[in-house]
Each structure stands twice: as structure tokens, then as C-alpha cells.
Short mmCIF file of C-alpha atoms in Angstrom, two decimals:
data_model
loop_
_atom_site.label_atom_id
_atom_site.label_comp_id
_atom_site.label_asym_id
_atom_site.label_seq_id
_atom_site.Cartn_x
_atom_site.Cartn_y
_atom_site.Cartn_z
CA UNK A 27 31.81 17.00 -15.77
CA UNK A 28 33.21 20.48 -15.61
CA UNK A 29 36.39 20.91 -13.57
CA UNK A 30 34.80 23.72 -11.52
CA UNK A 31 31.91 21.44 -10.55
CA UNK A 32 34.23 18.61 -9.50
CA UNK A 33 36.31 21.07 -7.47
CA UNK A 34 33.18 22.34 -5.68
CA UNK A 35 32.10 18.77 -4.84
CA UNK A 36 35.65 17.95 -3.73
CA UNK A 37 35.48 20.88 -1.30
CA UNK A 38 32.28 19.48 0.21
CA UNK A 39 33.91 16.04 0.38
CA UNK A 40 36.93 17.48 2.19
CA UNK A 41 34.67 19.24 4.72
CA UNK A 42 32.68 16.09 5.50
CA UNK A 43 33.80 12.87 3.82
CA UNK A 44 31.26 10.96 5.93
CA UNK A 45 28.47 12.58 3.90
CA UNK A 46 29.66 10.55 0.88
CA UNK A 47 29.70 6.81 0.31
CA UNK A 48 33.18 6.67 -1.20
CA UNK A 49 34.48 5.63 -4.61
CA UNK A 50 33.17 2.55 -6.40
CA UNK A 51 34.78 0.32 -9.01
CA UNK A 52 33.81 0.22 -12.68
CA UNK A 53 32.69 -3.42 -12.17
CA UNK A 54 30.13 -2.34 -9.55
CA UNK A 55 28.64 0.13 -12.02
CA UNK A 56 28.54 -2.52 -14.76
CA UNK A 57 26.70 -4.89 -12.38
CA UNK A 58 24.18 -2.15 -11.57
CA UNK A 59 23.65 -1.44 -15.28
CA UNK A 60 23.14 -5.15 -15.94
CA UNK A 61 20.64 -5.46 -13.09
CA UNK A 62 18.69 -2.42 -14.29
CA UNK A 63 19.17 -3.29 -17.98
CA UNK A 64 20.38 0.21 -18.85
CA UNK A 65 23.49 2.24 -19.59
CA UNK A 66 23.96 5.11 -17.15
CA UNK A 67 24.79 8.64 -18.34
CA UNK A 68 28.51 9.44 -18.20
CA UNK A 69 28.14 12.32 -15.74
CA UNK A 70 26.32 10.09 -13.21
CA UNK A 71 28.89 7.30 -13.72
CA UNK A 72 31.69 9.75 -13.03
CA UNK A 73 29.97 10.81 -9.80
CA UNK A 74 29.57 7.17 -8.72
CA UNK A 75 33.20 6.34 -9.50
CA UNK A 76 34.52 9.28 -7.52
CA UNK A 77 32.03 9.71 -4.66
CA UNK A 78 29.75 6.63 -4.57
CA UNK A 79 26.79 8.64 -3.22
CA UNK A 80 26.40 11.67 -1.01
CA UNK A 81 25.13 15.06 -0.02
CA UNK A 82 25.90 17.73 -2.62
CA UNK A 83 24.65 21.19 -1.82
CA UNK A 84 20.97 20.86 -1.03
CA UNK A 85 20.44 17.36 -2.49
CA UNK A 86 21.17 13.79 -1.48
CA UNK A 87 22.38 11.69 -4.39
CA UNK A 88 21.78 7.96 -4.16
CA UNK A 89 24.51 5.69 -5.44
CA UNK A 90 26.11 2.34 -4.76
CA UNK A 91 27.71 2.93 -1.35
CA UNK A 92 25.88 4.23 1.70
CA UNK A 93 27.27 7.35 3.33
CA UNK A 94 27.92 7.27 7.06
CA UNK A 95 26.10 10.51 7.98
CA UNK A 96 23.43 10.66 5.25
CA UNK A 97 20.79 8.09 4.28
CA UNK A 98 21.83 7.01 0.79
CA UNK A 99 20.24 3.65 -0.02
CA UNK A 100 21.25 1.89 -3.23
CA UNK A 101 19.95 3.59 -6.36
CA UNK A 102 19.54 0.11 -7.87
CA UNK A 103 17.16 -1.07 -5.13
CA UNK A 104 15.23 2.20 -5.18
CA UNK A 105 14.95 2.18 -8.97
CA UNK A 106 13.59 -1.36 -9.01
CA UNK A 107 11.15 -0.53 -6.21
CA UNK A 108 9.79 2.60 -7.88
CA UNK A 109 9.62 1.05 -11.36
CA UNK A 110 6.97 -1.33 -9.99
CA UNK A 111 4.80 1.64 -8.94
CA UNK A 112 5.31 4.04 -11.85
CA UNK A 113 3.02 4.14 -14.91
CA UNK A 114 3.82 2.67 -18.29
CA UNK A 115 6.71 4.46 -19.97
CA UNK A 116 8.88 4.55 -16.84
CA UNK A 117 10.41 1.07 -17.17
CA UNK A 118 13.91 2.60 -17.44
CA UNK A 119 13.47 5.16 -14.64
CA UNK A 120 16.52 5.44 -12.40
CA UNK A 121 16.13 6.92 -8.95
CA UNK A 122 18.95 9.19 -7.78
CA UNK A 123 17.01 10.78 -4.91
CA UNK A 124 13.74 10.73 -3.01
CA UNK A 125 12.12 13.94 -1.79
CA UNK A 126 10.59 14.38 1.66
CA UNK A 127 7.15 13.40 0.35
CA UNK A 128 8.45 10.10 -1.03
CA UNK A 129 8.52 11.17 -4.69
CA UNK A 130 11.38 9.73 -6.76
CA UNK A 131 13.89 11.99 -8.47
CA UNK A 132 15.91 10.65 -11.36
CA UNK A 133 16.16 10.15 -15.09
CA UNK A 134 13.96 8.10 -17.40
CA UNK A 135 16.28 6.69 -20.03
CA UNK A 136 16.95 7.27 -22.83
CA UNK A 137 16.25 10.85 -21.62
CA UNK A 138 18.85 12.20 -19.24
CA UNK A 139 16.80 15.09 -17.86
CA UNK A 140 16.47 14.94 -14.10
CA UNK A 141 12.80 14.76 -13.18
CA UNK A 142 10.71 14.45 -10.06
CA UNK A 143 7.73 12.13 -10.45
CA UNK A 144 4.79 13.10 -8.25
CA UNK A 145 3.36 9.73 -7.23
CA UNK A 146 0.01 11.12 -6.01
CA UNK A 147 -0.56 13.24 -9.12
CA UNK A 148 0.94 10.93 -11.73
CA UNK A 149 2.88 13.88 -13.15
CA UNK A 150 6.51 14.74 -13.66
CA UNK A 151 8.49 17.95 -13.30
CA UNK A 152 11.80 18.56 -15.08
CA UNK A 153 14.35 19.79 -12.53
CA UNK A 154 17.48 19.91 -14.70
CA UNK A 155 18.53 19.05 -18.24
CA UNK A 156 21.29 16.69 -17.04
CA UNK A 157 22.80 15.22 -13.90
CA UNK A 158 25.64 17.73 -14.15
CA UNK A 159 23.17 20.64 -14.23
CA UNK A 160 21.30 19.07 -11.29
CA UNK A 161 24.51 19.12 -9.21
CA UNK A 162 25.31 22.69 -10.28
CA UNK A 163 21.83 23.82 -9.22
CA UNK A 164 22.11 21.89 -5.95
CA UNK A 165 25.36 23.64 -5.06
CA UNK A 166 23.71 27.00 -5.74
CA UNK A 167 20.65 25.89 -3.73
CA UNK A 168 18.34 26.38 -6.72
CA UNK A 169 16.53 23.03 -6.52
CA UNK A 170 14.21 23.80 -3.58
CA UNK A 171 13.39 20.18 -2.77
CA UNK A 172 13.14 19.00 0.82
CA UNK A 173 14.83 15.65 1.38
#
């Protein structure tokens, strides 16, 4: 990830560390990948290693450690849960957030675009071309999703 982006997230972390889950170990990420039978994008792995989960700008990013002040359930559990309810073609969908209406936000590997899947409509919307872009937009409050 870009240094400027990491610095901006670090500033948010310094203001309220309790809004992040805290760093995770490489082994925890490997276990998650094994459970989900996928390989996570590098930018999301880097976020997990450094922050675990947390509130970045206007979004809540699910990870592997729950934040104290923000609801951040395990992305592994949420991914498995939503995979059961998504249509064919979403077997590798990974949930990194859930909007206020209960729609999952994440990436459907091998694609790394961040999408929101509208459960009621059976449609998807591309939010960002990558996890890194998603965080950049969140910091600029350009996502416009209510969590």
C-alpha cells in the first residue's frame, strides 16, 4: 500500500486505537486462507497484519480481531455465512464489511474489485478497483455507505 495511505490510517489509529482490532500474525492469516480456500490480496493482508480490523474513514473493515469500540466480527465467519446465501459464482466471495441494510461488501476472487452485493436485488455494484482504493475513498468519504 502507498506510504501516504498507511500514514493516514496510522493517524486514525493514534487518535483511537480502540477502533482497531490490533495486529495479527502471518499464521492467523494463513489459517483464514486455508479455511476459506483462497489467497487474500496483498493489500488486504497488509491491513490485517498491521491493524487486524477497524474503522477507516467512513467504513468498517472486518478482519481477524474484533475492535473494542466498533463491531468487527471475523471476516472468515461472515464470508462463510454469506457464501451460503449468494448465487452461483460467489463461492470465493470474501466479506470485508456489511452495510446498514445487511448487504455484504467484499471481493469475489480471483477479482480484487471491492463490490457490494445487494441481497434483495441479486445485483452487485463495484465500489473500488482494489482494497487500497477502497480505503483511499473511505478516508475521503467518497464511499457513501451507511454501516
